[in-house]
PDB file of C-alpha atoms in Angstrom:
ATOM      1  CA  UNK K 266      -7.930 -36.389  38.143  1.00 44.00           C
ATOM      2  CA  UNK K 267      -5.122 -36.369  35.938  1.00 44.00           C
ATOM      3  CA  UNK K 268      -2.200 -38.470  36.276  1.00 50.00           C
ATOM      4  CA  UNK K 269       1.351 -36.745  37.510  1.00 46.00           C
ATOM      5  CA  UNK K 270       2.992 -37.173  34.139  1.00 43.00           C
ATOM      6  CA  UNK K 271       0.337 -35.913  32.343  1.00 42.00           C
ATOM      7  CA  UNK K 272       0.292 -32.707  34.524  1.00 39.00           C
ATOM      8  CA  UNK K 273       3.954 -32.491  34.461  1.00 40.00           C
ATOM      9  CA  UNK K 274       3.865 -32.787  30.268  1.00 42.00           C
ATOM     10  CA  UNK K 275       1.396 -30.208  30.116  1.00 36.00           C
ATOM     11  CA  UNK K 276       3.027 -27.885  31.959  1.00 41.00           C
ATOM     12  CA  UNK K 277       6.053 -28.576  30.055  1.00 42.00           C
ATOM     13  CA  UNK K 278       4.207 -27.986  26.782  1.00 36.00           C
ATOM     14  CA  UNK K 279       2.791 -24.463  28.036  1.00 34.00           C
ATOM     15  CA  UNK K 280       6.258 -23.983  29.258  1.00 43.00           C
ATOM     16  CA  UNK K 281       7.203 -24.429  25.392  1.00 38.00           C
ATOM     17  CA  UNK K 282       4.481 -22.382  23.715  1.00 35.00           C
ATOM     18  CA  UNK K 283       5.266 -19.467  25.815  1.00 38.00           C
ATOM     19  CA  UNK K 284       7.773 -17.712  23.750  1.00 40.00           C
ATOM     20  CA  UNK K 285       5.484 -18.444  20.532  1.00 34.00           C
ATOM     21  CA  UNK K 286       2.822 -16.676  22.121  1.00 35.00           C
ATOM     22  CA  UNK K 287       4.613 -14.008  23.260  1.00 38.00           C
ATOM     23  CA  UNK K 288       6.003 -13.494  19.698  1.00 38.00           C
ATOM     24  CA  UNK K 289       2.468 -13.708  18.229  1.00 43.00           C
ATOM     25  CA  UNK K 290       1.544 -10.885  20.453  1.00 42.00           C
ATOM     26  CA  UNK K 291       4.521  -8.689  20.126  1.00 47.00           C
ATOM     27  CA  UNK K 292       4.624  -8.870  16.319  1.00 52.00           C
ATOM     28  CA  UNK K 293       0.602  -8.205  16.166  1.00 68.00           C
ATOM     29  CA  UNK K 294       0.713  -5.410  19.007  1.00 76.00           C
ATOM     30  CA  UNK K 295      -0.355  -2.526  17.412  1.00 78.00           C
ATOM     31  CA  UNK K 296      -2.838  -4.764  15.369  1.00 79.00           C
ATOM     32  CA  UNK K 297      -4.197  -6.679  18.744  1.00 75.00           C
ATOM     33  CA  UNK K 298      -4.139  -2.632  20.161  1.00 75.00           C
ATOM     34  CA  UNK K 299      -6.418  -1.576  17.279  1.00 71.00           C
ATOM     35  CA  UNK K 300      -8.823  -4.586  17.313  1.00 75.00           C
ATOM     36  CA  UNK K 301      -9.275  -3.915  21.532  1.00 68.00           C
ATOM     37  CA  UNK K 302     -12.559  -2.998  22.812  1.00 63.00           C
ATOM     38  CA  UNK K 303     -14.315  -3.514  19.329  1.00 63.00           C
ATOM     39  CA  UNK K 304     -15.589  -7.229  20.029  1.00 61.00           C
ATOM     40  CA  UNK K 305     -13.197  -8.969  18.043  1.00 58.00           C
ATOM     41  CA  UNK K 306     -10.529 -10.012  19.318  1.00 58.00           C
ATOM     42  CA  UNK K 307     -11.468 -12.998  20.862  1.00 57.00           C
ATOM     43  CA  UNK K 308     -12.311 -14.259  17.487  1.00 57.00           C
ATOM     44  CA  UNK K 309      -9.378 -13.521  15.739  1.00 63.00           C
ATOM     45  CA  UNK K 310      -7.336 -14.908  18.567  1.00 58.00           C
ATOM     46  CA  UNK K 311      -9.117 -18.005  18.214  1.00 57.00           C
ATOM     47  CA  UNK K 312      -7.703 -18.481  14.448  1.00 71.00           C
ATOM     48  CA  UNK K 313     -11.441 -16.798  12.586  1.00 81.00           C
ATOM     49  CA  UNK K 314      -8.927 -13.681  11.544  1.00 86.00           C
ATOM     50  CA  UNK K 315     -10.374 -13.817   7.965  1.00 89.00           C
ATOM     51  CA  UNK K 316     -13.880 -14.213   9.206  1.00 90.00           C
ATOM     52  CA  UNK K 317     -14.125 -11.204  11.591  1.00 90.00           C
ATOM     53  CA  UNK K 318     -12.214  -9.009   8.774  1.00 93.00           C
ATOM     54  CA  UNK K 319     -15.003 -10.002   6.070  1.00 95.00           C
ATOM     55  CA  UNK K 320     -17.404  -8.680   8.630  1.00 94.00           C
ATOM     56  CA  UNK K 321     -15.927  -5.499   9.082  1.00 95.00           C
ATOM     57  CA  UNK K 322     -15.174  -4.634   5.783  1.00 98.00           C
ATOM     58  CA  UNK K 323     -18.907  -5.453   4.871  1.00 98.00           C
ATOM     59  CA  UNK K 324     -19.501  -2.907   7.323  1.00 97.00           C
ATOM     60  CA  UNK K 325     -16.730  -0.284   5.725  1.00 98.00           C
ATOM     61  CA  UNK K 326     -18.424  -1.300   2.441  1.00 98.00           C
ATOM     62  CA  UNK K 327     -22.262  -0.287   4.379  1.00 98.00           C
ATOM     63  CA  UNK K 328     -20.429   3.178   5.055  1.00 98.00           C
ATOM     64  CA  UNK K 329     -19.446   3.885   1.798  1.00 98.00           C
ATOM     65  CA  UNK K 330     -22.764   3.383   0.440  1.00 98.00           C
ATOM     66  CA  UNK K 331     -23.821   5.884   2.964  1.00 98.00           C
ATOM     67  CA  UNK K 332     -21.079   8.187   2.294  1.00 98.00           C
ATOM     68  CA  UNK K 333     -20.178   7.764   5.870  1.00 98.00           C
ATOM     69  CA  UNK K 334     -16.360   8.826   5.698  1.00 97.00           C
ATOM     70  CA  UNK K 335     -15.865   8.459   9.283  1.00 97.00           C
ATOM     71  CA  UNK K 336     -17.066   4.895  10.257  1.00 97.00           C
ATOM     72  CA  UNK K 337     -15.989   3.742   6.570  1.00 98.00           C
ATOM     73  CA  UNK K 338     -12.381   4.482   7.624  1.00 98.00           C
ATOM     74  CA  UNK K 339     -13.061   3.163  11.054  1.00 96.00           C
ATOM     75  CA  UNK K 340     -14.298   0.110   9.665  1.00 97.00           C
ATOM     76  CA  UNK K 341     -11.323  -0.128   7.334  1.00 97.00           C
ATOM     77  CA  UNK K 342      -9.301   0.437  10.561  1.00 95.00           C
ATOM     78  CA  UNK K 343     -10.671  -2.237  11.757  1.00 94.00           C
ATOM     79  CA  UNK K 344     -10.368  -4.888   8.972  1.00 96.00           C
ATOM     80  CA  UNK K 345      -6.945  -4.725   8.640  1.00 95.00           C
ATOM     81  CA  UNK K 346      -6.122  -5.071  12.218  1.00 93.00           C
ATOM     82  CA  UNK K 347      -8.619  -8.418  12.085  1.00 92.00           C
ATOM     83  CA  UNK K 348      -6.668  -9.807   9.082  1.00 93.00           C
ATOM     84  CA  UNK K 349      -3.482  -7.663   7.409  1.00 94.00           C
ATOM     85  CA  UNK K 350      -2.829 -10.705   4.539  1.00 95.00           C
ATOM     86  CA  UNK K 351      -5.220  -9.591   2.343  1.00 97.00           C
ATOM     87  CA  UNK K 352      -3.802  -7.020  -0.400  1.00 98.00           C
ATOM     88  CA  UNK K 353      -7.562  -6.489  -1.253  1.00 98.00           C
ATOM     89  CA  UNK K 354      -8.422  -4.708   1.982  1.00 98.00           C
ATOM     90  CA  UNK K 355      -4.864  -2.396   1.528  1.00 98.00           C
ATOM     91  CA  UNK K 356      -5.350  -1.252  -1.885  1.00 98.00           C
ATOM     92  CA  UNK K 357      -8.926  -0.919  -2.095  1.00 98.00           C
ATOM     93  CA  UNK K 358      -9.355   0.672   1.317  1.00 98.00           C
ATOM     94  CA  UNK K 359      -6.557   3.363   0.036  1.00 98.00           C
ATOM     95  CA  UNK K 360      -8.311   3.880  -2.482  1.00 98.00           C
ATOM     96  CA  UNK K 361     -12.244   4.481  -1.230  1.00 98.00           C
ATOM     97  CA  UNK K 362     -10.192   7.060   1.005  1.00 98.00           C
ATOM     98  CA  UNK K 363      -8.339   8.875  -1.547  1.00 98.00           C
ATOM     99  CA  UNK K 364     -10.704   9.139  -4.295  1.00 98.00           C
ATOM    100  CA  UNK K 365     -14.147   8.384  -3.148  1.00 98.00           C
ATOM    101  CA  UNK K 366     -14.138  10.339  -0.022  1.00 98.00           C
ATOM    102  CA  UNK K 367     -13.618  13.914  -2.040  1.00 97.00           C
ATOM    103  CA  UNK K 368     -15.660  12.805  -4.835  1.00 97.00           C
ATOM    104  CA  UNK K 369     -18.734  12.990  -1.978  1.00 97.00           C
ATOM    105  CA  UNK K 370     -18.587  16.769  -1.525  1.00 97.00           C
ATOM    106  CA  UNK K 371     -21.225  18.605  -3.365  1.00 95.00           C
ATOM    107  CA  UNK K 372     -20.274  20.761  -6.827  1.00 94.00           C
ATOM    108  CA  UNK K 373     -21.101  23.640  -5.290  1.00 96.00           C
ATOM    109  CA  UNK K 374     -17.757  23.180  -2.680  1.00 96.00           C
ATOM    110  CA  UNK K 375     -15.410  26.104  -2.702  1.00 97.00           C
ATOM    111  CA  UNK K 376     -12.251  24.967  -4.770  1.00 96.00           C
ATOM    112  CA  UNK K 377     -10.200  25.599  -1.872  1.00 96.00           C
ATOM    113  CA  UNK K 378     -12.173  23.109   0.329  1.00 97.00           C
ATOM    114  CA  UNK K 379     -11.984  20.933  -2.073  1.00 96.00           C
ATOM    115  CA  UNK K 380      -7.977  21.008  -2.384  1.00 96.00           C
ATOM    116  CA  UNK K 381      -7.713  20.603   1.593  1.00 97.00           C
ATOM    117  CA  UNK K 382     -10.184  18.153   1.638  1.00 97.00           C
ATOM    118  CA  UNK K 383      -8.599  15.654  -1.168  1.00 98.00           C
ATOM    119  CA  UNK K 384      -4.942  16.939   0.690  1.00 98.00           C
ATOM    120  CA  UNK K 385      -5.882  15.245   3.572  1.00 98.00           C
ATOM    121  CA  UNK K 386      -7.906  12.137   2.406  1.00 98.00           C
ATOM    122  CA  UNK K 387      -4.883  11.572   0.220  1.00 98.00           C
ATOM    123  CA  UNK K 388      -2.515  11.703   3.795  1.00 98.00           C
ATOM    124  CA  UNK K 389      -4.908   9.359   5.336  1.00 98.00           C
ATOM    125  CA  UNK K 390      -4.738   6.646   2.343  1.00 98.00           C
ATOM    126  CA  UNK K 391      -1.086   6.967   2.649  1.00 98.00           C
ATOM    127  CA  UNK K 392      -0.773   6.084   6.359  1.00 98.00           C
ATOM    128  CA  UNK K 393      -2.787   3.498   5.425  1.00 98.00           C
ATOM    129  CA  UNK K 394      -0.447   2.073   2.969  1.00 98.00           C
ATOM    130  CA  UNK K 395       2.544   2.733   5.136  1.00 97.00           C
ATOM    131  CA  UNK K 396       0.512   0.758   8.257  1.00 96.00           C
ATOM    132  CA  UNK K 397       0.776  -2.030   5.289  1.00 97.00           C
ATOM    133  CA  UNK K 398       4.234  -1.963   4.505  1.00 97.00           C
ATOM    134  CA  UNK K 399       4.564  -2.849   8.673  1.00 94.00           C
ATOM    135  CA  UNK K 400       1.582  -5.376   8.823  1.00 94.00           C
ATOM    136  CA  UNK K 401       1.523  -6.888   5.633  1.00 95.00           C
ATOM    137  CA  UNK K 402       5.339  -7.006   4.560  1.00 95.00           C
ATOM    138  CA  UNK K 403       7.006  -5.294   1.720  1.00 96.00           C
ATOM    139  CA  UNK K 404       4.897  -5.280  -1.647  1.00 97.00           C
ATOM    140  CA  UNK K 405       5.215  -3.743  -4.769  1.00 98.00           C
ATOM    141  CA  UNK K 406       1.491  -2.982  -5.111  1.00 98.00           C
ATOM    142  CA  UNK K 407       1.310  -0.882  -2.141  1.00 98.00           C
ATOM    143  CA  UNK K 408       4.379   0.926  -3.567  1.00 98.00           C
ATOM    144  CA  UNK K 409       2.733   1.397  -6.679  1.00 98.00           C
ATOM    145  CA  UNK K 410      -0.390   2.737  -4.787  1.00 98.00           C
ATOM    146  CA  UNK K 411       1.546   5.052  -2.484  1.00 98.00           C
ATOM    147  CA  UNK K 412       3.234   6.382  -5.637  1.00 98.00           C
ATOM    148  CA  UNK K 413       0.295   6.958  -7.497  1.00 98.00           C
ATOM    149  CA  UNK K 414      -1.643   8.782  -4.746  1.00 98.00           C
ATOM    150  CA  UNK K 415       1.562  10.851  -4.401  1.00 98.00           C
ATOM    151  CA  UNK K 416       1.636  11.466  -8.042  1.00 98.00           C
ATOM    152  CA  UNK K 417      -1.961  12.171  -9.037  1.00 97.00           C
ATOM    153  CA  UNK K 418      -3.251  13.482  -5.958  1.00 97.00           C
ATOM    154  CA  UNK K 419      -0.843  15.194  -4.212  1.00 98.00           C
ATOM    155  CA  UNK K 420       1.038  16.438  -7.249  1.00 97.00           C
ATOM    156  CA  UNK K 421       4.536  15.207  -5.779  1.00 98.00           C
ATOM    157  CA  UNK K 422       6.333  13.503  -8.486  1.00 98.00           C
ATOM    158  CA  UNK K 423       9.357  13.302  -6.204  1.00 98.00           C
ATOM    159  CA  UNK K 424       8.082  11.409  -3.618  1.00 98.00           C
ATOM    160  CA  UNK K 425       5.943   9.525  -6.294  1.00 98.00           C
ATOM    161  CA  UNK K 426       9.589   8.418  -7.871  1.00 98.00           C
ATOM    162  CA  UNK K 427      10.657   7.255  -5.213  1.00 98.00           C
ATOM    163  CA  UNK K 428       7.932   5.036  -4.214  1.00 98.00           C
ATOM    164  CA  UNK K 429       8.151   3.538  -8.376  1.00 98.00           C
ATOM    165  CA  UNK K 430      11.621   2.389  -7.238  1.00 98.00           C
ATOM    166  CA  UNK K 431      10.679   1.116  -4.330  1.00 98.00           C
ATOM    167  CA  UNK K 432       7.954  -1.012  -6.240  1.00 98.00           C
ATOM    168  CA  UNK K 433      10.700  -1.910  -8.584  1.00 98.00           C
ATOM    169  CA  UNK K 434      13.118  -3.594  -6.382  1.00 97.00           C
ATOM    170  CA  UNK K 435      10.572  -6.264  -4.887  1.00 97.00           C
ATOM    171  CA  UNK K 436       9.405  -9.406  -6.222  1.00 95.00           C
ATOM    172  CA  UNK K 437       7.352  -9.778  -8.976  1.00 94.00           C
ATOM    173  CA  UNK K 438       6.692  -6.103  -9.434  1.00 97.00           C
ATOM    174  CA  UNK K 439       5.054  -5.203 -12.680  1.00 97.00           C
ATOM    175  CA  UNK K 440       7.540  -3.809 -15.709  1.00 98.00           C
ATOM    176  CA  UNK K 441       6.022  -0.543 -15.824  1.00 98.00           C
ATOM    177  CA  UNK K 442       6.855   0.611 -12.283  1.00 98.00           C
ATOM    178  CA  UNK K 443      10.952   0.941 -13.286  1.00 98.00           C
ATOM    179  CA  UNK K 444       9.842   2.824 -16.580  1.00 98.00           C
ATOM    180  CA  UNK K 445       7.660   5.275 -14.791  1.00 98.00           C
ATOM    181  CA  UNK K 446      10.534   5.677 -12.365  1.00 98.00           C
ATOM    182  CA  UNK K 447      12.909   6.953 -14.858  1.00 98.00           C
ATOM    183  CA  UNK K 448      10.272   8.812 -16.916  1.00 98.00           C
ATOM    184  CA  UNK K 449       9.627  10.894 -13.491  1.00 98.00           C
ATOM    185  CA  UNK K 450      13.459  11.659 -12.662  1.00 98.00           C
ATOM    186  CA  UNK K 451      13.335  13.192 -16.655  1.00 97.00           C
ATOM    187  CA  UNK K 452      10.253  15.132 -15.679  1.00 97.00           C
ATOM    188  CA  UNK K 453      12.120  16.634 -12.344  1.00 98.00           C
ATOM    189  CA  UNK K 454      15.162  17.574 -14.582  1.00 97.00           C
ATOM    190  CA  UNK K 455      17.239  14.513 -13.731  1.00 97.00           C
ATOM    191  CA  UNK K 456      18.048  12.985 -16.755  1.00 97.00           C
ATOM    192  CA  UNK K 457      21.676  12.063 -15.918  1.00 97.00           C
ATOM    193  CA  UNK K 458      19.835   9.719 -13.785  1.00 97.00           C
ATOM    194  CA  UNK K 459      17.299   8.351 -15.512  1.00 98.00           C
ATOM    195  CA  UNK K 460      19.637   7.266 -18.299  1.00 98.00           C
ATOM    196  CA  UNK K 461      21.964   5.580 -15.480  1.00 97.00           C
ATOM    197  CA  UNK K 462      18.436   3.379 -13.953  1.00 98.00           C
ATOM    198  CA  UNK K 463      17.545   2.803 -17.422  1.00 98.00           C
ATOM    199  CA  UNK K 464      20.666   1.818 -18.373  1.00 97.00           C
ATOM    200  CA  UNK K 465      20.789  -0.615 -15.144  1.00 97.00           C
ATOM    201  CA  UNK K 466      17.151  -2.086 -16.424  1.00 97.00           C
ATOM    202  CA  UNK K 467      17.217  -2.595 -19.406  1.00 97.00           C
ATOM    203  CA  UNK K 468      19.808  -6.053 -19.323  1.00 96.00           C
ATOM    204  CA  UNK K 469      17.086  -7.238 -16.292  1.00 96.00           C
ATOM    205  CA  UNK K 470      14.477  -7.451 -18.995  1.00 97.00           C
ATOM    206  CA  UNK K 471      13.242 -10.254 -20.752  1.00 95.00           C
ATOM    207  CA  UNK K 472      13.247 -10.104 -24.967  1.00 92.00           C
ATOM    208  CA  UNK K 473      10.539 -12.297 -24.739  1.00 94.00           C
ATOM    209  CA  UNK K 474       8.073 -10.774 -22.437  1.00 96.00           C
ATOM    210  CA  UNK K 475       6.059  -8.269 -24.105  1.00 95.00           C
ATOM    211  CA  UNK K 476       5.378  -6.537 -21.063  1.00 95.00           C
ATOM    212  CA  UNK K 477       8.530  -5.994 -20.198  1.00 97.00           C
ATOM    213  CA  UNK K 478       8.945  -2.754 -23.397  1.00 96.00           C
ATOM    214  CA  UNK K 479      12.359  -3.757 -23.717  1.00 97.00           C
ATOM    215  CA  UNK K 480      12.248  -1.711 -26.958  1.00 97.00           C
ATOM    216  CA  UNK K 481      10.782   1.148 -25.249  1.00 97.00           C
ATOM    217  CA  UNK K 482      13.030   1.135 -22.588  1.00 98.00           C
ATOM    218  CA  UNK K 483      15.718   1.093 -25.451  1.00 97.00           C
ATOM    219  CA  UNK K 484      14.200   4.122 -27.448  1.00 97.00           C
ATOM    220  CA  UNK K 485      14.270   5.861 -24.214  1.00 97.00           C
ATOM    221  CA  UNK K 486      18.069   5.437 -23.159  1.00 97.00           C
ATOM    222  CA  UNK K 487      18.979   6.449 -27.115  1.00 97.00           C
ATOM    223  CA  UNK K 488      16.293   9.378 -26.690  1.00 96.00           C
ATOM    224  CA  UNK K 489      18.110  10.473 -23.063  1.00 97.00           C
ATOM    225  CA  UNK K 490      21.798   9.707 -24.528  1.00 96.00           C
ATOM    226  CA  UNK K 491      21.118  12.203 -27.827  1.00 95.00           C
ATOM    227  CA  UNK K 492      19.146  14.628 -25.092  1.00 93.00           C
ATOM    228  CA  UNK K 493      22.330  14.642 -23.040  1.00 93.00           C
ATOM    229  CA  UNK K 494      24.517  14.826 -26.217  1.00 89.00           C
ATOM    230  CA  UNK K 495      23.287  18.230 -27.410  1.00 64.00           C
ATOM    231  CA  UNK K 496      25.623  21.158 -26.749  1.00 54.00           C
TER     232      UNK K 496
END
Protein backbone atom coordinates (compact mmCIF):
# COMPACT_ATOMS: atom_id res chain seq x y z
CA UNK A 1 0.00 0.00 0.00
CA UNK A 2 1.22 3.28 -0.69
CA UNK A 3 2.03 5.76 1.82
CA UNK A 4 -0.48 9.02 2.27
CA UNK A 5 2.04 11.45 0.86
CA UNK A 6 2.82 9.52 -1.88
CA UNK A 7 -0.93 9.24 -2.84
CA UNK A 8 -1.49 12.78 -2.08
CA UNK A 9 1.75 13.79 -4.56
CA UNK A 10 0.43 11.75 -7.17
CA UNK A 11 -2.69 13.06 -7.26
CA UNK A 12 -1.23 16.40 -7.18
CA UNK A 13 0.98 15.57 -10.17
CA UNK A 14 -2.14 14.26 -12.30
CA UNK A 15 -3.79 17.30 -10.97
CA UNK A 16 -0.81 19.20 -12.86
CA UNK A 17 -0.64 17.26 -16.12
CA UNK A 18 -4.24 17.76 -16.70
CA UNK A 19 -4.26 20.91 -18.64
CA UNK A 20 -1.14 19.50 -20.75
CA UNK A 21 -3.15 16.72 -21.71
CA UNK A 22 -6.01 18.41 -22.46
CA UNK A 23 -3.96 20.75 -24.74
CA UNK A 24 -2.30 17.74 -26.44
CA UNK A 25 -5.71 16.56 -27.32
CA UNK A 26 -7.34 19.74 -28.35
CA UNK A 27 -4.48 20.84 -30.61
CA UNK A 28 -4.31 17.10 -32.23
CA UNK A 29 -8.28 16.75 -32.43
CA UNK A 30 -8.94 16.46 -35.82
CA UNK A 31 -5.63 14.39 -36.14
CA UNK A 32 -6.60 11.98 -32.95
CA UNK A 33 -10.38 12.09 -34.98
CA UNK A 34 -8.72 10.80 -38.17
CA UNK A 35 -6.40 8.16 -36.59
CA UNK A 36 -9.85 6.67 -34.51
CA UNK A 37 -10.98 3.28 -35.22
CA UNK A 38 -7.88 2.48 -37.51
CA UNK A 39 -5.71 0.67 -34.70
CA UNK A 40 -3.39 3.31 -34.08
CA UNK A 41 -3.95 5.41 -31.81
CA UNK A 42 -2.92 3.77 -28.91
CA UNK A 43 0.49 3.74 -30.35
CA UNK A 44 0.88 7.09 -31.24
CA UNK A 45 -0.49 8.14 -27.90
CA UNK A 46 2.09 6.20 -26.34
CA UNK A 47 4.96 8.51 -28.02
CA UNK A 48 5.64 5.62 -31.40
CA UNK A 49 3.96 8.64 -33.67
CA UNK A 50 6.83 8.20 -36.23
CA UNK A 51 6.64 4.47 -36.06
CA UNK A 52 2.91 3.91 -36.80
CA UNK A 53 3.21 6.74 -39.68
CA UNK A 54 6.20 4.69 -41.41
CA UNK A 55 3.75 1.84 -41.37
CA UNK A 56 1.08 3.48 -43.00
CA UNK A 57 2.78 5.18 -45.54
CA UNK A 58 4.48 1.76 -46.49
CA UNK A 59 1.05 0.81 -46.94
CA UNK A 60 0.07 4.17 -49.14
CA UNK A 61 3.35 3.32 -50.93
CA UNK A 62 1.75 -0.76 -51.43
CA UNK A 63 -1.32 1.18 -53.04
CA UNK A 64 0.43 3.08 -55.37
CA UNK A 65 2.18 0.21 -56.73
CA UNK A 66 -1.21 -1.21 -57.22
CA UNK A 67 -2.64 1.84 -58.61
CA UNK A 68 -5.05 1.70 -55.79
CA UNK A 69 -6.14 5.51 -55.68
CA UNK A 70 -8.54 4.98 -53.00
CA UNK A 71 -6.68 3.19 -50.11
CA UNK A 72 -3.36 5.09 -51.33
CA UNK A 73 -5.09 8.34 -50.26
CA UNK A 74 -6.59 6.62 -47.30
CA UNK A 75 -3.35 5.48 -46.29
CA UNK A 76 -1.88 8.93 -46.82
CA UNK A 77 -4.86 10.06 -44.65
CA UNK A 78 -3.74 8.14 -42.31
CA UNK A 79 0.04 8.89 -42.07
CA UNK A 80 -0.27 12.28 -41.51
CA UNK A 81 -2.72 12.07 -38.77
CA UNK A 82 -0.04 9.35 -37.07
CA UNK A 83 2.83 11.88 -37.47
CA UNK A 84 2.18 15.61 -39.26
CA UNK A 85 6.24 16.68 -38.70
CA UNK A 86 7.37 15.10 -41.53
CA UNK A 87 7.43 17.47 -44.77
CA UNK A 88 8.17 14.16 -46.68
CA UNK A 89 4.73 12.65 -46.14
CA UNK A 90 3.03 16.43 -47.19
CA UNK A 91 4.79 17.01 -50.31
CA UNK A 92 5.17 13.68 -51.62
CA UNK A 93 1.68 12.52 -50.72
CA UNK A 94 0.42 15.83 -52.76
CA UNK A 95 2.11 14.88 -55.19
CA UNK A 96 1.30 10.85 -55.86
CA UNK A 97 -2.33 12.49 -55.77
CA UNK A 98 -1.95 15.14 -58.23
CA UNK A 99 0.16 13.64 -60.79
CA UNK A 100 0.28 9.96 -60.41
CA UNK A 101 -3.31 9.34 -59.84
CA UNK A 102 -4.34 10.76 -63.58
CA UNK A 103 -1.30 9.44 -65.09
CA UNK A 104 -3.11 5.75 -64.20
CA UNK A 105 -6.02 6.17 -66.62
CA UNK A 106 -5.60 4.34 -69.81
CA UNK A 107 -4.68 6.41 -73.33
CA UNK A 108 -7.64 5.52 -74.66
CA UNK A 109 -9.64 7.97 -71.80
CA UNK A 110 -11.90 10.53 -73.33
CA UNK A 111 -10.04 13.99 -73.00
CA UNK A 112 -12.82 15.24 -71.08
CA UNK A 113 -12.48 12.50 -68.38
CA UNK A 114 -9.29 13.09 -68.28
CA UNK A 115 -9.62 17.02 -67.49
CA UNK A 116 -12.26 16.16 -64.60
CA UNK A 117 -10.31 13.52 -63.43
CA UNK A 118 -6.79 15.52 -62.99
CA UNK A 119 -9.47 18.66 -61.79
CA UNK A 120 -10.28 16.80 -58.97
CA UNK A 121 -7.08 14.84 -57.98
CA UNK A 122 -5.49 18.26 -58.17
CA UNK A 123 -8.47 19.58 -55.38
CA UNK A 124 -7.69 16.63 -53.32
CA UNK A 125 -3.71 17.30 -53.21
CA UNK A 126 -4.61 20.75 -52.29
CA UNK A 127 -6.73 19.96 -49.21
CA UNK A 128 -4.05 18.00 -48.45
CA UNK A 129 -1.60 20.75 -48.37
CA UNK A 130 -4.00 23.10 -46.69
CA UNK A 131 -4.66 20.11 -43.80
CA UNK A 132 -0.65 20.86 -43.59
CA UNK A 133 -0.57 24.39 -43.24
CA UNK A 134 -3.03 23.48 -39.86
CA UNK A 135 -1.04 20.32 -38.70
CA UNK A 136 2.30 20.96 -39.65
CA UNK A 137 2.67 24.89 -39.25
CA UNK A 138 3.35 27.43 -41.87
CA UNK A 139 6.05 26.32 -44.57
CA UNK A 140 7.22 27.63 -47.59
CA UNK A 141 7.43 24.24 -49.33
CA UNK A 142 3.88 23.49 -49.01
CA UNK A 143 3.29 27.00 -50.43
CA UNK A 144 5.43 26.32 -53.18
CA UNK A 145 3.55 22.96 -53.77
CA UNK A 146 0.07 24.44 -53.48
CA UNK A 147 1.23 27.05 -56.01
CA UNK A 148 2.56 24.80 -58.38
CA UNK A 149 -0.42 22.40 -58.46
CA UNK A 150 -2.48 25.60 -58.91
CA UNK A 151 -0.27 26.71 -61.65
CA UNK A 152 0.42 23.61 -63.73
CA UNK A 153 -2.53 21.69 -63.06
CA UNK A 154 -5.26 23.71 -62.57
CA UNK A 155 -4.14 26.46 -64.92
CA UNK A 156 -4.82 29.28 -62.18
CA UNK A 157 -1.93 31.55 -62.19
CA UNK A 158 -3.83 33.81 -59.81
CA UNK A 159 -4.25 31.69 -57.12
CA UNK A 160 -0.77 30.16 -58.01
CA UNK A 161 0.66 33.95 -57.26
CA UNK A 162 -0.61 34.14 -54.45
CA UNK A 163 0.52 31.02 -52.91
CA UNK A 164 4.52 32.19 -54.41
CA UNK A 165 4.04 35.08 -51.95
CA UNK A 166 2.91 33.26 -49.42
CA UNK A 167 6.09 30.94 -49.80
CA UNK A 168 8.04 34.10 -49.92
CA UNK A 169 7.28 35.64 -46.67
CA UNK A 170 8.34 32.51 -44.44
CA UNK A 171 11.58 31.42 -43.31
CA UNK A 172 14.09 30.16 -45.32
CA UNK A 173 12.01 30.04 -48.46
CA UNK A 174 13.96 29.44 -51.60
CA UNK A 175 14.89 32.79 -53.89
CA UNK A 176 12.95 31.72 -56.73
CA UNK A 177 9.50 31.68 -55.10
CA UNK A 178 9.48 35.91 -54.91
CA UNK A 179 10.72 35.94 -58.67
CA UNK A 180 8.04 33.63 -59.88
CA UNK A 181 5.65 35.77 -57.88
CA UNK A 182 6.29 38.85 -59.77
CA UNK A 183 6.85 37.08 -63.12
CA UNK A 184 3.04 35.77 -62.62
CA UNK A 185 1.44 39.29 -61.65
CA UNK A 186 3.30 40.41 -65.34
CA UNK A 187 1.67 37.41 -66.93
CA UNK A 188 -2.00 38.46 -65.42
CA UNK A 189 -1.41 42.08 -66.73
CA UNK A 190 -0.21 43.51 -63.42
CA UNK A 191 2.91 44.93 -64.03
CA UNK A 192 2.47 48.08 -61.88
CA UNK A 193 2.75 45.49 -59.30
CA UNK A 194 5.25 43.38 -60.06
CA UNK A 195 7.71 46.25 -60.44
CA UNK A 196 6.52 47.54 -56.82
CA UNK A 197 7.36 43.51 -55.16
CA UNK A 198 10.37 43.53 -57.18
CA UNK A 199 11.33 46.67 -56.26
CA UNK A 200 10.63 45.66 -52.41
CA UNK A 201 13.01 42.36 -53.10
CA UNK A 202 15.51 43.17 -54.61
CA UNK A 203 17.47 45.26 -51.37
CA UNK A 204 16.42 41.71 -49.29
CA UNK A 205 18.85 39.92 -51.53
CA UNK A 206 22.18 38.91 -50.93
CA UNK A 207 25.13 40.06 -53.72
CA UNK A 208 26.80 37.17 -52.69
CA UNK A 209 24.41 34.36 -52.97
CA UNK A 210 24.18 33.15 -56.37
CA UNK A 211 20.89 31.86 -55.88
CA UNK A 212 19.49 34.71 -54.90
CA UNK A 213 19.56 36.31 -59.18
CA UNK A 214 20.03 39.56 -57.77
CA UNK A 215 21.00 40.54 -61.34
CA UNK A 216 18.01 38.99 -62.72
CA UNK A 217 15.81 40.42 -60.43
CA UNK A 218 17.57 43.76 -61.52
CA UNK A 219 17.15 43.17 -65.39
CA UNK A 220 13.62 42.55 -64.58
CA UNK A 221 12.67 45.86 -62.61
CA UNK A 222 14.72 47.90 -65.62
CA UNK A 223 12.77 45.53 -68.18
CA UNK A 224 9.17 46.41 -66.20
CA UNK A 225 10.28 50.26 -65.61
CA UNK A 226 11.06 50.76 -69.70
CA UNK A 227 7.69 48.40 -70.24
CA UNK A 228 5.79 50.90 -68.11
CA UNK A 229 7.69 53.86 -69.70
CA UNK A 230 6.40 53.37 -73.25
CA UNK A 231 3.64 55.74 -74.35
Amino acid sequence: MLPAVAIVGMGMLLRALEPVVASSFQERGEQLAALAGQGGMPAVLGGLRSVVASGYWLRAQRAWEQRDATGMEMLIDLTVAADERPLYFWLNGARMLAHDVPAWLPVTTPESVKRRLGEEQARRAVRLLERGLRWHGTDASLYVEMANIHLHRLGDPATAAHCYRQAAAQPGAPYYAARIHAELLRELGRPREALAWLRQLLPTLPATDPAARRDVVLGRIQALEQELAEP
